[in-house]
Tab-separated table of C-alpha atoms and ligand atoms in Angstrom:
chain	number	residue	atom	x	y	z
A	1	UNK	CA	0.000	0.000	0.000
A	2	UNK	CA	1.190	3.365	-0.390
A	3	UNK	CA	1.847	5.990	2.071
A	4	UNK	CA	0.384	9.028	0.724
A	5	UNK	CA	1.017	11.312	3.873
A	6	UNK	CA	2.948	13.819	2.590
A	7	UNK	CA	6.507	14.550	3.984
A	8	UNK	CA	7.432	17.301	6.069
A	9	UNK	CA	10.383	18.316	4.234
A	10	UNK	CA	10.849	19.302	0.275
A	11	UNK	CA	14.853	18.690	0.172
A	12	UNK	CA	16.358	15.529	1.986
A	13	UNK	CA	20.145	16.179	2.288
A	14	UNK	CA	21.782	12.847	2.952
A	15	UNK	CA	25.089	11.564	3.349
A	16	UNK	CA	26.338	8.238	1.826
A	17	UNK	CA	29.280	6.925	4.017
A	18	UNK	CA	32.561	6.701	2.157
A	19	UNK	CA	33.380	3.230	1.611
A	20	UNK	CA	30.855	2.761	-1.914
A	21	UNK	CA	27.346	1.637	-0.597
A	22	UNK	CA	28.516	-0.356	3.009
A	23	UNK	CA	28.111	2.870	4.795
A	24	UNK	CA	24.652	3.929	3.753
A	25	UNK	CA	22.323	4.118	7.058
A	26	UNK	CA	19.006	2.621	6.938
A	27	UNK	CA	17.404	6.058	7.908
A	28	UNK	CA	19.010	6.960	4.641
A	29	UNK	CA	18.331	4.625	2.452
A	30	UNK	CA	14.413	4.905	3.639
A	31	UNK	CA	14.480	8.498	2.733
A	32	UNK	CA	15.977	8.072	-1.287
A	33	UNK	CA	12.778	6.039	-1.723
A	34	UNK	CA	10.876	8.243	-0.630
A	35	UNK	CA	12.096	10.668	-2.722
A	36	UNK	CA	10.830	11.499	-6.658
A	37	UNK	CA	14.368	12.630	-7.423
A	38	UNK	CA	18.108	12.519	-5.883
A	39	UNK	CA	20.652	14.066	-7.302
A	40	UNK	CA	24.227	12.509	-6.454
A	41	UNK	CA	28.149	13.497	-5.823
A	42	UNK	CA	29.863	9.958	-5.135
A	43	UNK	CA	32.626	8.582	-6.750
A	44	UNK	CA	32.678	5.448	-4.914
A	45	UNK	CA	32.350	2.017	-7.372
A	46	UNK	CA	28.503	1.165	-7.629
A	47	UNK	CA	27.127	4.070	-6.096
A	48	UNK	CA	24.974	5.706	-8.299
A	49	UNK	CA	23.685	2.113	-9.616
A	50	UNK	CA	22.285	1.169	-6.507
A	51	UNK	CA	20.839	4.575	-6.075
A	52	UNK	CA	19.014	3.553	-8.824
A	53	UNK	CA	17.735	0.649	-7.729
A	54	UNK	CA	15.647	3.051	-4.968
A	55	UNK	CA	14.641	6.281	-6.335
A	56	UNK	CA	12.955	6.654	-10.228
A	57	UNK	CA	15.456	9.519	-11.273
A	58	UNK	CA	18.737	10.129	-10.264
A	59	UNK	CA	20.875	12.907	-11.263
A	60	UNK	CA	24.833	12.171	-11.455
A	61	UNK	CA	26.570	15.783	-10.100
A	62	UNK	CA	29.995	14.381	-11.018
A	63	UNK	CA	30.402	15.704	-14.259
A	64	UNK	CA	29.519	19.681	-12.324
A	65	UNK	CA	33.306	19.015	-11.459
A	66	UNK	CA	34.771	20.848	-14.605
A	67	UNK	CA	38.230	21.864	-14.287
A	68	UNK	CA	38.545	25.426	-14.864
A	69	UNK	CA	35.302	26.355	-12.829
A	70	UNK	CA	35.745	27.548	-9.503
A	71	UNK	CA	34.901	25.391	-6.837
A	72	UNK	CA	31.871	27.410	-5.631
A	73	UNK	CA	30.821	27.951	-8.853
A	74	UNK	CA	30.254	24.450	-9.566
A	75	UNK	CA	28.453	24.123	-5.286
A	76	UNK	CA	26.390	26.995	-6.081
A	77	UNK	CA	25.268	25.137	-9.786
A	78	UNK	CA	24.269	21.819	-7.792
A	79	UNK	CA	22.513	23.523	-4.897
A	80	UNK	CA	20.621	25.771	-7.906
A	81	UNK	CA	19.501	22.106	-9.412
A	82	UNK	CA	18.256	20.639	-6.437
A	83	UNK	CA	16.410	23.296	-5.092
A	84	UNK	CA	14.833	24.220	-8.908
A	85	UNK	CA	13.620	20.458	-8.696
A	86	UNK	CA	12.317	20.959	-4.979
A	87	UNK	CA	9.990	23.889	-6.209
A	88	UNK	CA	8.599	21.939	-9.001
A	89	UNK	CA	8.282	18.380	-8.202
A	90	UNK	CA	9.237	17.728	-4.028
A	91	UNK	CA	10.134	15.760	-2.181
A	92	UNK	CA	13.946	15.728	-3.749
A	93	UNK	CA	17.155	14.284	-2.145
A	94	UNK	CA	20.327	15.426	-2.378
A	95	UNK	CA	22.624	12.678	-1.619
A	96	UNK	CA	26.500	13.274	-0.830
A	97	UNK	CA	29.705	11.111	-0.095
A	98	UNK	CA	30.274	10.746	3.830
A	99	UNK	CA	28.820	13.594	5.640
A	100	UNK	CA	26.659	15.990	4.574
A	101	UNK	CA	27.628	18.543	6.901
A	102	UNK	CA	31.640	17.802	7.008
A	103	UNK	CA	33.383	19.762	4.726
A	104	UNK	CA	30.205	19.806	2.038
A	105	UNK	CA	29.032	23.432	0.516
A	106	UNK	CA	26.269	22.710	-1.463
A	107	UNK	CA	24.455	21.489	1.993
A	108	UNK	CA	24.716	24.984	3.247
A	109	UNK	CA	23.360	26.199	0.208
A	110	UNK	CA	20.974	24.371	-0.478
A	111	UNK	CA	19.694	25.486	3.416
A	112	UNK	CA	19.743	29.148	2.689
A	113	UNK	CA	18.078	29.203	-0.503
A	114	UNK	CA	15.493	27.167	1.399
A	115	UNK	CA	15.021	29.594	4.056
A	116	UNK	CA	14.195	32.493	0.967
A	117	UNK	CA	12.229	30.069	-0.546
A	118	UNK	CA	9.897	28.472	2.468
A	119	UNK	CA	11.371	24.867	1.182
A	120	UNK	CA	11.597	22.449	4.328
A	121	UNK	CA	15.237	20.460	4.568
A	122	UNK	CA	15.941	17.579	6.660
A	123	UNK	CA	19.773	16.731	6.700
A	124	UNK	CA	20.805	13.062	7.649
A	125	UNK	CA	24.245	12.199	8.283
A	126	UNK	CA	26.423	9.701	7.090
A	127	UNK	CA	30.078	8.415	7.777
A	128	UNK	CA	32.598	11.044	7.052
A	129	UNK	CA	36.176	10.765	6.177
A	130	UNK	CA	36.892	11.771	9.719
A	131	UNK	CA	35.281	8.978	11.173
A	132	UNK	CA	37.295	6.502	8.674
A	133	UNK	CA	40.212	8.427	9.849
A	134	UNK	CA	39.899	7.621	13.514
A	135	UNK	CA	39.855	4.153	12.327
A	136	UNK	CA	42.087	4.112	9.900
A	137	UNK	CA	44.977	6.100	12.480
A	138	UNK	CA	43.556	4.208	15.787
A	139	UNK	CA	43.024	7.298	17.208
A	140	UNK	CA	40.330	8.649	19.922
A	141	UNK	CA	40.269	12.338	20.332
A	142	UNK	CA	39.327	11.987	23.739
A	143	UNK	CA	42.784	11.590	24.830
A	144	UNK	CA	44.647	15.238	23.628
A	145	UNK	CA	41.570	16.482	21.539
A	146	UNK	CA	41.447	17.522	17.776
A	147	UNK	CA	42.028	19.888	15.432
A	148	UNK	CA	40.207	19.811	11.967
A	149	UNK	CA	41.209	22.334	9.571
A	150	UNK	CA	40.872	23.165	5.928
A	151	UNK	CA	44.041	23.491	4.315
A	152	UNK	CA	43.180	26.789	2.359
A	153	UNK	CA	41.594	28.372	5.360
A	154	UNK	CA	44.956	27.442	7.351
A	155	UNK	CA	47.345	28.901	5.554
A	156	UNK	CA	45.246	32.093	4.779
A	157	UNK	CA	44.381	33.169	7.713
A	158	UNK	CA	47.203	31.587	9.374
A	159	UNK	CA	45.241	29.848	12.291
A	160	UNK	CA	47.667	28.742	14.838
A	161	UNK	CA	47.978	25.504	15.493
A	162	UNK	CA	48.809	23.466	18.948
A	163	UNK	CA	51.400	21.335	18.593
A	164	UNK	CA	50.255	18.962	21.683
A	165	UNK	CA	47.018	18.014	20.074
A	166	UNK	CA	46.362	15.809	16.900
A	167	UNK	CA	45.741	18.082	14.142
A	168	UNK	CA	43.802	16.981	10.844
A	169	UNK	CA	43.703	18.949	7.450
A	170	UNK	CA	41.362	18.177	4.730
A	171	UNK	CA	41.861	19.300	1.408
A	172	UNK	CA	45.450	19.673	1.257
A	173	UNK	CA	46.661	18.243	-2.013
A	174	UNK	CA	44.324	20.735	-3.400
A	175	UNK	CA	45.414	23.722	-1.024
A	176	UNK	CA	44.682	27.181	-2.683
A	177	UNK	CA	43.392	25.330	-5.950
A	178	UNK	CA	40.172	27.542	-6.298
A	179	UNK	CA	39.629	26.467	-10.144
A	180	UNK	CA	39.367	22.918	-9.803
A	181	UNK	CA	42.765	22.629	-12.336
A	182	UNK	CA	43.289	19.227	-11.919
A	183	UNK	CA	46.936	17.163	-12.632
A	184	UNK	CA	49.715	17.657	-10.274
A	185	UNK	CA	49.360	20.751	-7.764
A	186	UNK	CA	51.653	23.706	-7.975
A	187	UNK	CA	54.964	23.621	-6.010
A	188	UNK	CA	54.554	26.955	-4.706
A	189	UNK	CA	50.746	26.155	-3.723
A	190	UNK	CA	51.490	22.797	-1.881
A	191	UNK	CA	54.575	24.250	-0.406
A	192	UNK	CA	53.066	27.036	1.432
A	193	UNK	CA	51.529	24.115	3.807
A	194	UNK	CA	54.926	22.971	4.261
A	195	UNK	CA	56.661	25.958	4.874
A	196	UNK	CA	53.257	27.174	7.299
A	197	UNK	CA	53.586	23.749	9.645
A	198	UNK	CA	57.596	24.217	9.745
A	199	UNK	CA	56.607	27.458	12.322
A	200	UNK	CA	55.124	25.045	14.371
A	201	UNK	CA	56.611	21.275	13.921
A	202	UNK	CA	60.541	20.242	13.518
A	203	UNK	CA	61.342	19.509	10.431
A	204	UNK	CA	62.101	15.183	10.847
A	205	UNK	CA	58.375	15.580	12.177
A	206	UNK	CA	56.465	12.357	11.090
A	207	UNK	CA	52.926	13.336	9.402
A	208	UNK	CA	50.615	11.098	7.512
A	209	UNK	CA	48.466	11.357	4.310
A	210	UNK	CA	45.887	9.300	4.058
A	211	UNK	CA	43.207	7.895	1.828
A	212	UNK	CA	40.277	5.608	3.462
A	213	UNK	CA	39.061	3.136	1.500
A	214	UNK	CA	35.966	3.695	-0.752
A	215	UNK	CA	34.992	-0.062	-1.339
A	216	UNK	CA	35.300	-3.097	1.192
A	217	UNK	CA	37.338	-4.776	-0.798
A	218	UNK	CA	40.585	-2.029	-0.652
A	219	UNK	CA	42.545	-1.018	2.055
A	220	UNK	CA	43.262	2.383	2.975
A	221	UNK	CA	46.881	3.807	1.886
A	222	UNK	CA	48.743	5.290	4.558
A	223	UNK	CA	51.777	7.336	3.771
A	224	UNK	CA	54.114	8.805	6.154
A	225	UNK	CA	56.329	11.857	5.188
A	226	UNK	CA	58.437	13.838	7.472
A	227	UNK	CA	57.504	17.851	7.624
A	228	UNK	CA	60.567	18.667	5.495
A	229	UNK	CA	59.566	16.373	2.477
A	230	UNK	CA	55.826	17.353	2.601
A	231	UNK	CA	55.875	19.290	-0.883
A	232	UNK	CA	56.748	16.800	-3.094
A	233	UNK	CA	54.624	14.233	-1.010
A	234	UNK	CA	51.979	16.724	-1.650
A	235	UNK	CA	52.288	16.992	-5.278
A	236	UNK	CA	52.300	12.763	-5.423
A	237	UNK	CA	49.234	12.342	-3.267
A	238	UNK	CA	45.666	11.356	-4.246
A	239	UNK	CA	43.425	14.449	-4.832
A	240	UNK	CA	41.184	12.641	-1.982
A	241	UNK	CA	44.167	12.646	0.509
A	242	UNK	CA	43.837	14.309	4.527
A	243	UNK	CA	46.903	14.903	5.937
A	244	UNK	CA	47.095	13.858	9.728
A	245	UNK	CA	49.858	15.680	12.055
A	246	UNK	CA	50.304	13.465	15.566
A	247	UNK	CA	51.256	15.859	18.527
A	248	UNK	CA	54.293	16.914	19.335
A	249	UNK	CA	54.212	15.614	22.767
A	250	UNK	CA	51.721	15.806	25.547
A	251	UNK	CA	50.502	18.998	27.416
A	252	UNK	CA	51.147	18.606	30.918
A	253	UNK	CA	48.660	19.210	33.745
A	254	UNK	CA	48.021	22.579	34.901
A	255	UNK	CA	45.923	22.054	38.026
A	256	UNK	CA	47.723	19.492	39.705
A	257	UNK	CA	44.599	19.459	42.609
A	258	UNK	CA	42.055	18.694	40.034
A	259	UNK	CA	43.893	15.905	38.062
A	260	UNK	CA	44.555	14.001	41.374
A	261	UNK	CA	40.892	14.326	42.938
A	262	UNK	CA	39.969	12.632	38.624
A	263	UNK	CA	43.179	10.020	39.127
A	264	UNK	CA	44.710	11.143	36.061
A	265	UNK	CA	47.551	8.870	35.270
A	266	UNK	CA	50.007	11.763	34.182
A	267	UNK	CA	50.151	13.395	38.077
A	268	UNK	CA	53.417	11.689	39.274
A	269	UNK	CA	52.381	10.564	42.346
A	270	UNK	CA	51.758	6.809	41.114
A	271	UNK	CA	47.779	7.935	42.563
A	272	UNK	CA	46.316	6.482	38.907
A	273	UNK	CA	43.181	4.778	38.111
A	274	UNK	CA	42.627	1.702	40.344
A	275	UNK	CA	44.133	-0.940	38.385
A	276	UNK	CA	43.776	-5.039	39.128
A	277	UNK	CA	47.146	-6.468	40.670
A	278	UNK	CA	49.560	-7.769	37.515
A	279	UNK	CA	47.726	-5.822	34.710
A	280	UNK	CA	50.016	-3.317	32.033
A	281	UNK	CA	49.056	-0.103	32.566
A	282	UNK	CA	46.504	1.043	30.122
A	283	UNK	CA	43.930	4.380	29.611
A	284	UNK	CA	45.632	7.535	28.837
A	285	UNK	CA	49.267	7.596	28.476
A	286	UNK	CA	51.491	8.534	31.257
A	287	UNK	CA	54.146	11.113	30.906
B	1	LIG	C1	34.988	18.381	0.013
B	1	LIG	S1	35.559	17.443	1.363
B	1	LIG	C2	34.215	16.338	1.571
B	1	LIG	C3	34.269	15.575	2.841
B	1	LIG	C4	33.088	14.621	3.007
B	1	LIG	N1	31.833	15.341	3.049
B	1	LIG	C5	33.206	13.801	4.284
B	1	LIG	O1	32.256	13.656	5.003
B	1	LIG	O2	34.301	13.281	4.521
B	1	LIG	C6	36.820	16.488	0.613
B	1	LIG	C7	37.940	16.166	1.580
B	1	LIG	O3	37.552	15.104	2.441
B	1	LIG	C8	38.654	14.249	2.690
B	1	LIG	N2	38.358	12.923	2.119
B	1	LIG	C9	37.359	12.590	1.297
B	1	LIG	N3	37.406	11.271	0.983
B	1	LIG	C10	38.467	10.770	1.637
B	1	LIG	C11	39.062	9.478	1.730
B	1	LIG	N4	38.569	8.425	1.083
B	1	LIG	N5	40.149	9.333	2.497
B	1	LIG	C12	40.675	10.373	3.178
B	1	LIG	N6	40.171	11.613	3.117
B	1	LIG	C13	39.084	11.816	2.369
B	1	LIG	C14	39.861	14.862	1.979
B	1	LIG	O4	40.553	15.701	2.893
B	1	LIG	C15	39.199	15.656	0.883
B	1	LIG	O5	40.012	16.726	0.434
């Protein structure tokens, strides 16, 4: 039977997961059907086929990627389409590799022309490349925290960076690459992110770029560069690459008081977490 309630959105923004179609959610999966149209950017192997199998018409954004075109030229051209297709014929889905709202312009878009237009958005999420990446580099930010920056936006505005927490920064192969050229980045482009991290990091500094996999059946690729060498790592790297810079070393505790009433490992005093008798020391890392 068919469930003619009608929805209460126009525009579902969805995100896919990165590794082809193992990562699509349920929830998301539900809402394509639902959906008269869904226009796609995924790469991944068998995507856009088995969007196919669930929605009547689907809309392939890939070829919007035309080198020359600057990159929010090309956002502001797929968030036009959706919401054009929204006013005429709703409910639509727009439908993005890993999370909609990581690192994914067109989303925002698409949410403001809503707003002029009265259009009702619902925005699921999916896995995102920094969810593979905690994976992928066995790392939990709980322990020293995170930093997530855009590699543009870094060296531009020349946000400082802390050299005791884990810093991650997406987009760097393509670093100040506006026009979507394409082919091997520009020295001087790529090498402004290695000159910008050598104020902070020595230069024998071990970083790693790395691509998750986007099907089951690949692993992801993992290469570690020191600071010095970055540019010409750069230039070699996937388009698709994050670079991930481990800490420095460890910030030390500033309220000695506090960290002893929590048991923090890292006080000194050998006053840790209760452990059993005979067991390694595990938890956060001592100094
Ligand atoms: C425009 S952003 C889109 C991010 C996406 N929305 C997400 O949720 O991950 C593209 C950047 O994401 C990162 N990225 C995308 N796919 C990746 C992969 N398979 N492995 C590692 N990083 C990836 C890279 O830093 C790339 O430059």
């Amino acid at each position: 039977m068919t469930d003619c309630t009608p929805l209460p959105w126009d525009i579902a923004v969805v995100g896919l997961g990165i590794r082809g179609i193992h990562q699509m959610t349920r929830e998301v999966e539900e809402t394509v059907r639902r959906c008269a149209k869904t226009f796609v950017t995924d790469m991944a192997l068998g995507v856009v086929d088995h969007l196919r199998t669930l929605c009547p018409e689907v809309v392939d954004l890939s070829s919007a990627y035309r080198p020359g075109n600057h990159r929010v030229l090309i956002y502001r051209q797929m968030a036009a389409q959706v919401v054009t297709a929204a006013l005429e014929s709703p409910p639509v889905c727009f439908a993005s590799y890993g999370h909609p709202k990581v690192y994914c312009y067109p989303t925002t878009l698409i949410q403001r022309a809503a707003r002029v237009l009265d259009l009702k958005v619902t925005v699921l999420p999916g896995i995102s490349s920094l969810d593979s990446l905690l994976v992928d580099l066995n790392l939990d930010p709980a322990l020293d925290g995170l930093q997530v920056y855009e590699a543009t936006d870094l060296v531009v505005r020349e946000r400082p960076l802390q050299t005791d927490a884990p810093c991650v920064l997406l987009q760097a192969p393509i670093v100040l690459d506006a026009f979507n050229s394409g082919g091997v980045p520009r020295v001087d482009d790529v090498g402004r992110v290695q000159e910008y991290l050598l104020r902070f990091y020595p230069p024998d500094h071990w970083v790693t770029l790395l691509v998750s996999a986007v099907h089951p059946l690949l692993e992801p690729i993992r290469k570690g560069v020191r600071v010095a060498d970055l540019t010409r790592a750069l230039r070699q790297a996937p388009t698709v690459s994050t670079l991930y810079i481990p800490p420095v070393g460890s910030r030390p505790v500033a309220d000695r008081e506090l960290a002893e009433r929590m048991r923090l490992p890292d006080t000194g005093n050998g006053n840790g977490p209760p452990r059993r008798p005979g067991r390694p020391p595990i938890g956060p890392r001592a100094e």
